[in-house]
Coordinates of C-alpha atoms in Angstrom, one line a residue:
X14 CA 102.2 112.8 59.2
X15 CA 100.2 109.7 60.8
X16 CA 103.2 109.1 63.1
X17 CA 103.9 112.6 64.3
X18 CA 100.1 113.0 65.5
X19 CA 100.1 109.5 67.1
X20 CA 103.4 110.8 69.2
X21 CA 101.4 114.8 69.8
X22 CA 98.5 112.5 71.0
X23 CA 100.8 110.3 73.3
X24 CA 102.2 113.5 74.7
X25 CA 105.2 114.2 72.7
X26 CA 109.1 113.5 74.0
X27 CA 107.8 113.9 77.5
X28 CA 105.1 111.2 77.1
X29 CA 108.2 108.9 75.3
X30 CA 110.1 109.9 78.4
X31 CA 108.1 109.2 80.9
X32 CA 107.3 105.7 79.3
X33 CA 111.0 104.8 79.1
X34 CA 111.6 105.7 82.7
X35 CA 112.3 103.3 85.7
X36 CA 109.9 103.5 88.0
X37 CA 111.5 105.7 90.7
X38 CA 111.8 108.6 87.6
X39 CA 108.4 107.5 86.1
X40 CA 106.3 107.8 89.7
X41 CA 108.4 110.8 91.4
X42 CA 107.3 113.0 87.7
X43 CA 103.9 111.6 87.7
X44 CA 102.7 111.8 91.4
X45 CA 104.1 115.2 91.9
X46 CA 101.9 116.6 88.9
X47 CA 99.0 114.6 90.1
X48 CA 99.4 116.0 93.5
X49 CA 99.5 119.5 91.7
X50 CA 96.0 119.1 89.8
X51 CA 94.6 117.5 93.0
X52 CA 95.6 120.7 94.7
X53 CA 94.3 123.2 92.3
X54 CA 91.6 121.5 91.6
X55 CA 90.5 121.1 95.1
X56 CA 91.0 125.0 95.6
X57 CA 88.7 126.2 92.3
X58 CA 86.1 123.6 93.6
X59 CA 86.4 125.1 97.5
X60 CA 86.1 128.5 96.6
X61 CA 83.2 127.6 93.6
X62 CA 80.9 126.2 96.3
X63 CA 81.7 128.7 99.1
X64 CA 80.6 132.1 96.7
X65 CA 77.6 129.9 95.4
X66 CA 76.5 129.0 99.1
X67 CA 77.0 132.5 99.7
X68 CA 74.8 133.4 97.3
X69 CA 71.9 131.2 97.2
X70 CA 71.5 130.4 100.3
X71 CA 73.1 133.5 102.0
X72 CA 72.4 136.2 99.5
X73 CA 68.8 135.4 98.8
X74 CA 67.8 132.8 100.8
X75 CA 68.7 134.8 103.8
X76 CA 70.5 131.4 105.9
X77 CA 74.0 131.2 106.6
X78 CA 75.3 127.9 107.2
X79 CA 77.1 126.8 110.5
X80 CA 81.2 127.0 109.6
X81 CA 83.5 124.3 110.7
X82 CA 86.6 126.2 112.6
X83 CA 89.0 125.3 109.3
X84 CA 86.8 127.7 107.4
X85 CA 86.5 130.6 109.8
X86 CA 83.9 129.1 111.7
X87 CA 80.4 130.6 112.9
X88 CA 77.1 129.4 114.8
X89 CA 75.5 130.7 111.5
X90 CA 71.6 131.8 111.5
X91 CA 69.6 131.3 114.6
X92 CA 66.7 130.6 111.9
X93 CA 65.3 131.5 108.5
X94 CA 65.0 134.8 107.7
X95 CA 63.1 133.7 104.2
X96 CA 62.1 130.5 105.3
X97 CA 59.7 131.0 101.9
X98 CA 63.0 130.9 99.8
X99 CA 64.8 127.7 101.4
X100 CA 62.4 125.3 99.5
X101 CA 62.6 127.8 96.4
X102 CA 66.8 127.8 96.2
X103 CA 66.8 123.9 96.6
X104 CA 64.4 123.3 93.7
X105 CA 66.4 126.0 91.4
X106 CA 70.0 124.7 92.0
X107 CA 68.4 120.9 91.6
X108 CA 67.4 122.0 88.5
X109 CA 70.1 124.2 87.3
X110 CA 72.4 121.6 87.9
X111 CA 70.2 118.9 86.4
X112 CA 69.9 120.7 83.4
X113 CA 73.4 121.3 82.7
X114 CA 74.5 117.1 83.3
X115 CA 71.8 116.6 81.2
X116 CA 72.9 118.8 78.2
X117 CA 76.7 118.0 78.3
X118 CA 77.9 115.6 80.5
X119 CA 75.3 112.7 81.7
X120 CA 77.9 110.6 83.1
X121 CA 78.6 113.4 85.4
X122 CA 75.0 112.4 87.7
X123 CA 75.1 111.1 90.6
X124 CA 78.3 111.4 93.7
X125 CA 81.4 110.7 91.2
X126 CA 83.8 108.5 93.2
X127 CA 82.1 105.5 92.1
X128 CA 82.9 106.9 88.6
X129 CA 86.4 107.1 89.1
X130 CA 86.8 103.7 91.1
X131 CA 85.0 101.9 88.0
X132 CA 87.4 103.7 85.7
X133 CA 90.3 102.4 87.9
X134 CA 89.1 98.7 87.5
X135 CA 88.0 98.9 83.8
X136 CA 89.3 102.2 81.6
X137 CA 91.9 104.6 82.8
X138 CA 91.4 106.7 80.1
X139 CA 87.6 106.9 80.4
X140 CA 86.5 110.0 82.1
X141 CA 85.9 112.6 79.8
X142 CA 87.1 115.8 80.8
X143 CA 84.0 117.9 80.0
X144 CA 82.3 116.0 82.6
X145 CA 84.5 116.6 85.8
X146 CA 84.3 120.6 84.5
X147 CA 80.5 119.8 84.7
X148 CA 80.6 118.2 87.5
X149 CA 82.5 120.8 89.5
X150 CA 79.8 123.5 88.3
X151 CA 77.2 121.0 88.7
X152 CA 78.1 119.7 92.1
X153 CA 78.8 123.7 93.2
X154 CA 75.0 124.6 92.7
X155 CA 73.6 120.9 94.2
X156 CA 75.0 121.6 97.5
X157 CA 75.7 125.4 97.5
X158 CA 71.4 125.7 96.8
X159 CA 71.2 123.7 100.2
X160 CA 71.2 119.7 98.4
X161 CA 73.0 117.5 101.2
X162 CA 75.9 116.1 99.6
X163 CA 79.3 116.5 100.2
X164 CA 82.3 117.8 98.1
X165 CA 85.2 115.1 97.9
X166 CA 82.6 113.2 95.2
X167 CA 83.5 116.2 92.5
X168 CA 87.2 116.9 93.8
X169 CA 87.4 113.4 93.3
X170 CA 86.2 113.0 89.9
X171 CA 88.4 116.4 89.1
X172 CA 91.6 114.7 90.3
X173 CA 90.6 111.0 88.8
X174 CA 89.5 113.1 85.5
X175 CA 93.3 114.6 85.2
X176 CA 94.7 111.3 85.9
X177 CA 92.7 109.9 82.7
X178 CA 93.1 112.6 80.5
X179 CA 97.0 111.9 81.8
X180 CA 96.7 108.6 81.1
X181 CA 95.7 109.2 77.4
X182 CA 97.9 112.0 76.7
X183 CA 100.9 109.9 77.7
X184 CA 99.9 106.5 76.9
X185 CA 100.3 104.9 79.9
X186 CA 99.7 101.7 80.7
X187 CA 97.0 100.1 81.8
X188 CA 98.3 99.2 85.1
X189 CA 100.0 102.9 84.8
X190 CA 96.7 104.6 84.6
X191 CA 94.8 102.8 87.1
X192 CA 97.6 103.8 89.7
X193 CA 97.4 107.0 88.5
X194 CA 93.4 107.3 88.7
X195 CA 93.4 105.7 91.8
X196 CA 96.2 108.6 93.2
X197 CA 93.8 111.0 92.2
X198 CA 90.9 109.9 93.8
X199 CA 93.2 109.5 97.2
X200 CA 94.8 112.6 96.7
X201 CA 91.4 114.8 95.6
X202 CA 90.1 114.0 98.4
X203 CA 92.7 114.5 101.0
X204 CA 93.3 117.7 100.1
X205 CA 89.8 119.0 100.1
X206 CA 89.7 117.9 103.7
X207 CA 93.4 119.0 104.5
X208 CA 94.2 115.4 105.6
X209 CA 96.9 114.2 103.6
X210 CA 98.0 111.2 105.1
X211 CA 94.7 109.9 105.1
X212 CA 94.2 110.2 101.3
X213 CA 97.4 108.1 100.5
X214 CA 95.5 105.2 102.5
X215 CA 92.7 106.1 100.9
X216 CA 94.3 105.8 97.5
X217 CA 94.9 102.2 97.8
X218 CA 92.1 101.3 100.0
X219 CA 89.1 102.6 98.5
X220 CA 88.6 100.6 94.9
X221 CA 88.2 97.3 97.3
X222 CA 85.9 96.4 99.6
X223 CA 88.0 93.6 101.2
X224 CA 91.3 94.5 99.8
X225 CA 94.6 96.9 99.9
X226 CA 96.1 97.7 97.0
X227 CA 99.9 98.4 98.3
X228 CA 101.5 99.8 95.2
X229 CA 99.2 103.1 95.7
X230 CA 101.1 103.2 99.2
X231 CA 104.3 105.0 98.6
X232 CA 103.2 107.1 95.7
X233 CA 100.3 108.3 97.4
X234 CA 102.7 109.8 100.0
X235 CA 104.0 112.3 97.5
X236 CA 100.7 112.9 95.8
X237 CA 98.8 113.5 98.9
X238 CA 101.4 115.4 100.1
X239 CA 101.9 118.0 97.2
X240 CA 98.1 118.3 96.9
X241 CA 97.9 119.3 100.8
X242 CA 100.8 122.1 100.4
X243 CA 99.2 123.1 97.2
X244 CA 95.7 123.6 99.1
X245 CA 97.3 125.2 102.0
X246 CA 99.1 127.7 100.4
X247 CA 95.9 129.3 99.3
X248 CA 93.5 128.3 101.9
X249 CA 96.0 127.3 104.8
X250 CA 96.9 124.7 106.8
X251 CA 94.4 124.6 109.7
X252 CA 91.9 121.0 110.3
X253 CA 88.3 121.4 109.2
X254 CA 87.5 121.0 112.4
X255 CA 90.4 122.9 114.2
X256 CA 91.4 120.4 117.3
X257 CA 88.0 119.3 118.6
X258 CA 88.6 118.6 122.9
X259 CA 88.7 114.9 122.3
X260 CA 90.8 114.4 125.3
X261 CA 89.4 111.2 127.0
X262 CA 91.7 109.0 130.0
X263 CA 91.7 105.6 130.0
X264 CA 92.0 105.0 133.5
X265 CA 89.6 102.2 133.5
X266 CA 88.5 99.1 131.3
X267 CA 85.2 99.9 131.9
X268 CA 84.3 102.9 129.7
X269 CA 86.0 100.9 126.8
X270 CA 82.1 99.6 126.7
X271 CA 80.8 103.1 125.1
X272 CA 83.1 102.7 122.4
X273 CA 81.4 99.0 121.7
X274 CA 78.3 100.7 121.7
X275 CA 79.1 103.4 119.5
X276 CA 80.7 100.8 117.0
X277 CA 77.1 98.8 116.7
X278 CA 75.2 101.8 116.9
X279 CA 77.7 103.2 113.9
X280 CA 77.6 100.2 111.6
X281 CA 73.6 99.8 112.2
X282 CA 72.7 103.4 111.2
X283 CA 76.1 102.8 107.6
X284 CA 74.2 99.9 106.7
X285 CA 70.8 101.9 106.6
X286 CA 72.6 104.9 104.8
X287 CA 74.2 102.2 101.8
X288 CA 70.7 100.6 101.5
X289 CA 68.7 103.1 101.7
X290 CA 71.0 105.0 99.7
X291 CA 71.1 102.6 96.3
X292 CA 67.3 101.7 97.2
X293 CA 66.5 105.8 96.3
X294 CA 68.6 105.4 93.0
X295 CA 67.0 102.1 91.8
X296 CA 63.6 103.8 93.1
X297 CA 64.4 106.9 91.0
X298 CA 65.1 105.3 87.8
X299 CA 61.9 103.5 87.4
X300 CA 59.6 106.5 88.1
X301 CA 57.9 108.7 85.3
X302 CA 60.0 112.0 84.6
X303 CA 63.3 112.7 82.8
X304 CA 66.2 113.2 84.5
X305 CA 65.7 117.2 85.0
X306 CA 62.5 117.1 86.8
X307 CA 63.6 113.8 89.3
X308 CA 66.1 115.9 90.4
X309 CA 64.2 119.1 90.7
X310 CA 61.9 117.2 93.1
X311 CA 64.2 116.1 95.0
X312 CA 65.5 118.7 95.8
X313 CA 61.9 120.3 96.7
X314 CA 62.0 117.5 99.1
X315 CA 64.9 118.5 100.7
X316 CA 64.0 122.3 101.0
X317 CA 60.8 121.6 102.6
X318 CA 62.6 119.0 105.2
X319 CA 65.4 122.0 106.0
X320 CA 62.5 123.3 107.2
X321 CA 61.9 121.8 110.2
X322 CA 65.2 120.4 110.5
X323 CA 67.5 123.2 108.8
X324 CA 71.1 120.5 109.7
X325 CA 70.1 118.4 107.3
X326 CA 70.8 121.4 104.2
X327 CA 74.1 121.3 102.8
X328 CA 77.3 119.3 103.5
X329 CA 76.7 119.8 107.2
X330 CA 80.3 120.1 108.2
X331 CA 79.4 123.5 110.5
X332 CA 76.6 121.0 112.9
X333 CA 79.5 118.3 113.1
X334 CA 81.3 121.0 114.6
X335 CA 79.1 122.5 117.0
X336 CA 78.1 118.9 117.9
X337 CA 81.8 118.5 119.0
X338 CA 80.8 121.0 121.9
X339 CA 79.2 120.9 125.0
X340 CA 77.5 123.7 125.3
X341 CA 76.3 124.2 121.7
X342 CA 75.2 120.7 121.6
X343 CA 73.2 120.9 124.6
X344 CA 71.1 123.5 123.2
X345 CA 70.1 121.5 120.4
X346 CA 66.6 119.8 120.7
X347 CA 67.1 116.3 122.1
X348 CA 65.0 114.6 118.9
X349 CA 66.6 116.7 116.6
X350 CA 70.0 115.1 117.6
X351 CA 68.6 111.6 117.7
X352 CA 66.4 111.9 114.6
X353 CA 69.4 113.7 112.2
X354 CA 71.5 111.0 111.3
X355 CA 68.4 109.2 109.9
X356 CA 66.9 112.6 108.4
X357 CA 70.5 112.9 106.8
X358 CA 70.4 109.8 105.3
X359 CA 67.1 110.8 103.4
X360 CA 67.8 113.9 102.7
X361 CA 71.1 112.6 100.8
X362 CA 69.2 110.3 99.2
X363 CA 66.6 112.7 97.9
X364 CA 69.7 115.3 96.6
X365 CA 72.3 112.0 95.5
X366 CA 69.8 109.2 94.5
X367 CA 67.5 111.2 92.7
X368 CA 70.1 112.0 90.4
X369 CA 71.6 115.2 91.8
X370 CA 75.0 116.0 91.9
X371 CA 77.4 115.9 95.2
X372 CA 79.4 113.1 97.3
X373 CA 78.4 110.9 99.7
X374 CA 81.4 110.9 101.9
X375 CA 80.7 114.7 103.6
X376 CA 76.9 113.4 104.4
X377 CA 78.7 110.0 106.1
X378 CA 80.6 112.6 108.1
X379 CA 77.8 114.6 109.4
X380 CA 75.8 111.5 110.0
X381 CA 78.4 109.8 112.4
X382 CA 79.0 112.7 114.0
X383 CA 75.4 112.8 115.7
X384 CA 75.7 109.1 116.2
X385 CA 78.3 109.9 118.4
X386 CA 76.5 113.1 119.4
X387 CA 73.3 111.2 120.1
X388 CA 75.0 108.4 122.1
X389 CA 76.7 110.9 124.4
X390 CA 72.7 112.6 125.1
X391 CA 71.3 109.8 126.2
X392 CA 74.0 109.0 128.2
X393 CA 74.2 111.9 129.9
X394 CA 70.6 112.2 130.5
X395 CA 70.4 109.0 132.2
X396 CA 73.9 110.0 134.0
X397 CA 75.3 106.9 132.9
X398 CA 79.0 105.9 134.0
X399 CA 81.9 106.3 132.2
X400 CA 80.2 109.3 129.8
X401 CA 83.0 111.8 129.7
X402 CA 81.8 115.7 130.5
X403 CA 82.2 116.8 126.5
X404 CA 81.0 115.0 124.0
X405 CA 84.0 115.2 121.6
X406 CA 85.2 111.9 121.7
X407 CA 82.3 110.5 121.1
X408 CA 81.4 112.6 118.4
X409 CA 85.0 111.9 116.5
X410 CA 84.8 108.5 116.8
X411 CA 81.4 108.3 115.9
X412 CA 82.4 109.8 112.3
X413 CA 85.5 107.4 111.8
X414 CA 82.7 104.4 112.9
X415 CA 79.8 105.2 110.7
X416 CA 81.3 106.2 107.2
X417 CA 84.9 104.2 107.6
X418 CA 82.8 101.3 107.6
X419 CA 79.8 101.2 105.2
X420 CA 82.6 102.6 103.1
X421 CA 85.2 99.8 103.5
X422 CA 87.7 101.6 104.1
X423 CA 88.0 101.9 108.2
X424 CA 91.9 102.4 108.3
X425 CA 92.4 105.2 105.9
X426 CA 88.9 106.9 107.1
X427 CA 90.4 106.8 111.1
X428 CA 93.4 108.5 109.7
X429 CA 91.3 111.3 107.5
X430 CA 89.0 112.1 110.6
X431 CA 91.7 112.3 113.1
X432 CA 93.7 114.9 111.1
X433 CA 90.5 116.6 110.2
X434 CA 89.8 117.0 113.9
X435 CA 93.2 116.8 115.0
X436 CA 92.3 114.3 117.5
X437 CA 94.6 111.4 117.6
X438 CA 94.5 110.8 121.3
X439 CA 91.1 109.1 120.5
X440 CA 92.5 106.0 118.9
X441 CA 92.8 103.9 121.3
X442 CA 88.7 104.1 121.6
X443 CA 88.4 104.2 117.8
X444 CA 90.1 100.9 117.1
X445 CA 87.8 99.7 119.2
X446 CA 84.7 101.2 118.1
X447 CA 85.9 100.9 114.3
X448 CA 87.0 97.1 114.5
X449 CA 83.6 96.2 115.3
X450 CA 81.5 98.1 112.8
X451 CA 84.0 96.9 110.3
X452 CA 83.7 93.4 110.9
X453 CA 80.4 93.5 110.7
X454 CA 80.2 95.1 107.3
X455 CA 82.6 92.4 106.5
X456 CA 79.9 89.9 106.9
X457 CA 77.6 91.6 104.4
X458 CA 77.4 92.8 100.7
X459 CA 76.8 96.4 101.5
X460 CA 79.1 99.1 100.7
X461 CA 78.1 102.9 100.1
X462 CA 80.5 102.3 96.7
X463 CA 79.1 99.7 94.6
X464 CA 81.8 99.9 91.6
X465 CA 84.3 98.8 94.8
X466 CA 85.9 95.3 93.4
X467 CA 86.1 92.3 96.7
X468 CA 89.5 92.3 95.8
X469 CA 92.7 92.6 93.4
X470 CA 91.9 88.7 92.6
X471 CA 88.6 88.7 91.7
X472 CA 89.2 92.3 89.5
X473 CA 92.1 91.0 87.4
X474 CA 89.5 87.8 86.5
X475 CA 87.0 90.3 85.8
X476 CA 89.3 92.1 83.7
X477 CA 90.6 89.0 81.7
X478 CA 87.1 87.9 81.1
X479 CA 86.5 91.3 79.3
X480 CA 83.8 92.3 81.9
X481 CA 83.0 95.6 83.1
X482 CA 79.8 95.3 84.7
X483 CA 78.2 98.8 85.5
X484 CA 78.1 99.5 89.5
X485 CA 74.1 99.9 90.2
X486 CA 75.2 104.0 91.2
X487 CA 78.3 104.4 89.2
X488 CA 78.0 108.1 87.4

């Protein structure tokens, strides 16, 4: 009967249920499964991408990656056994993964998040389900081959891709299922760093650039939360980058100024990493050459860069960690430190913008972390006042600067980095350092998330004028 399937399709009695609920029964059934899904879904995706990185790159490429301390950590390869094959891998897992968003999911190109936030502010129910199982494999060869990308973009989309099919199932709401998408997002991404309180800020933070959206707040909490104990009973409960020494006195007002500099440094090398960013996408689609073989040569690109600068392959997270440390740090080359966070930015672009499949936020990591790195360097060298004897600090607050601002979302970015480093004794520097960079993305138009909304005023208009423009990266 016509009825019958319309109540299957809306999810049955428990759909009916869940629609007739108050809010406290509604949210506390709803964000506990969402935190579930985030969970699992972040643990298939983790353990995806670490056998195919052990494979291509490890197996027959010959390279192991540097490892973070939350993932066993490791100095990794002192250099390329098969350099030959680096260039080779990167090509093939371009291409792979090309081919296969190409054949069944095309919406799943690109770094995903911006996917999900445009499905927050224009159709819940949008995201097809094929396409975050596409994306997952898809994303799991892009940066397992060696592409620099990160992986909260797909564990994103996974979790925002439950919450719409979710959202359909059940009929929610509108308003319903652009909570719930936007929980997902928050709560995928928390748990793939292990940083749960951060991914509830996150949740109502990151669809605005100027904005908080505070009814994500308090549900977030429980859907952050599950997803973290769900990730940590399989992979444990340790930071991604244990508890960097971060320690740093403030005995003086003096060498408050670092933190200053790091904040201009940080927002001056964001901006560049959102322009140059979108410029490689807009750049990409007007060149000759489907969108198998743009891909493919990107990631060429990228292979023959790892080459001489072999930090620039992959998420990165391993460097951030050694950069955390004195004496590994030190024995990096001088240019190699100052030059990454600008080789980074292009190699994400040639992985990201040419169509490739990953996230954006990991790369945004890495990159403030040798901001930081490379501010501490020259400091030292020049045995400049007020430069502390490790370079932690600098390092951690250089990643909350650089990505917390270019993408709009300082607050909930300060909180993810500090429990992914488990460095909290650094905020009175951070604030500092974030604040600035902040307000001077404030006084632009750049974000590194261009479906991101000004605010909740200007996307209800948007919505009651029927638009849905397309964000210039959205996929």
């Amino acid at each position: 009967m016509p009825h019958e399937a319309s109540v299957r399709g809306a999810g049955g009695r428990f759909g009916a249920s869940i629609r007739g609920s108050g809010y406290l029964q509604k949210w506390l059934l709803l964000v506990v499964i969402i935190g579930v899904i985030a969970g699992l879904g972040a643990v298939v995706f983790y353990l995806l991408l670490k056998y195919t990185s052990d494979f291509l790159l490890g197996y027959l490429a010959g390279y192991d990656l540097p490892k973070p301390v939350g993932e066993g950590g490791g100095r990794g390869s002192t250099g390329f056994r098969r350099a030959w094959a680096i260039p080779l891998i990167t090509t093939a897992g371009a291409l792979l993964s090309a081919l296969l968003v190409a054949a069944l999911a095309p919406e799943a190109t690109g770094h995903g998040t911006d996917a999900a936030i445009e499905a927050v502010h224009t159709d819940p129910r949008a995201i097809r389900f094929r396409a975050v199982l596409v994306k997952m494999v898809a994303s799991a060869l892009t940066i397992g081959s060696g592409g620099s990308a990160g992986r909260e973009g797909p564990t994103a989309q996974i979790s925002a891709g439950f919450c719409s099919l979710l959202t359909r199932r059940l009929n929610l709401s509108d308003e319903d299922g652009r909570i719930a998408v936007a929980l997902g997002i928050g709560a995928g991404i928390g748990a793939i760093f292990a940083a749960p309180l951060g991914g509830a800020v996150l949740a109502a933070s990151i669809t605005y650039r100027d904005d908080f959206d505070y009814r994500c707040l308090l549900p977030g909490f429980i859907t952050s939360g599950t997803a973290y104990a769900v990730l940590g009973a399989f992979l444990g409960f340790d930071p991604l980058f244990g508890f960097i020494d971060a320690e740093y006195r403030f005995e003086k007002a003096g060498p408050l100024l670092w933190f200053v500099v790091i904040g201009l440094a940080a927002a001056a090398v964001g901006y560049l990493y959102a322009r140059v960013f979108h410029a490689s996408v807009r750049i990409t689609r007007r060149l000759p050459g489907g969108p198998v073989l743009k891909p493919a040569i990107g990631g060429l690109l990228v292979g023959l860069l790892g080459l001489a600068i072999p930090q620039i392959l992959s998420s990165g997270y391993g460097w951030a960690q050694l950069s955390a440390d004195r004496g590994s740090l030190m024995h990096i080359p001088l240019w190699v430190v100052v030059v990454l966070p600008f080789a980074k930015i292009v190699a994400t672009s040639l992985s990201i913008g040419s169509g490739g499949s990953g996230g954006l936020f990991g790369p945004g990591i890495v990159i403030g972390a040798f901001v930081g790195a490379a501010v501490w360097r020259l400091g030292e060298l020049l045995a400049l006042p007020g430069v502390p004897h490790e370079p932690g600090v600098f390092v951690v607050v250089g990643m909350m600067t650089c990505f917390g601002s270019v993408a709009r979302a300082p607050l909930a970015i300060m909180i993810m980095v500090a429990e992914m480093t488990g460095s909290f004794s650094v905020v009175p520097g951070a604030i500092l350092s974030v604040g600035i960079a902040a307000l001077l993305m404030s006084r632009t138009n750049v974000t590194i998330y261009e479906a991101q909304r000004l605010n909740r005023e200007t996307a209800a208009a948007e919505r009651e004028r029927g638009e849905a423009p397309t964000a210039g990266t959205a996929g």
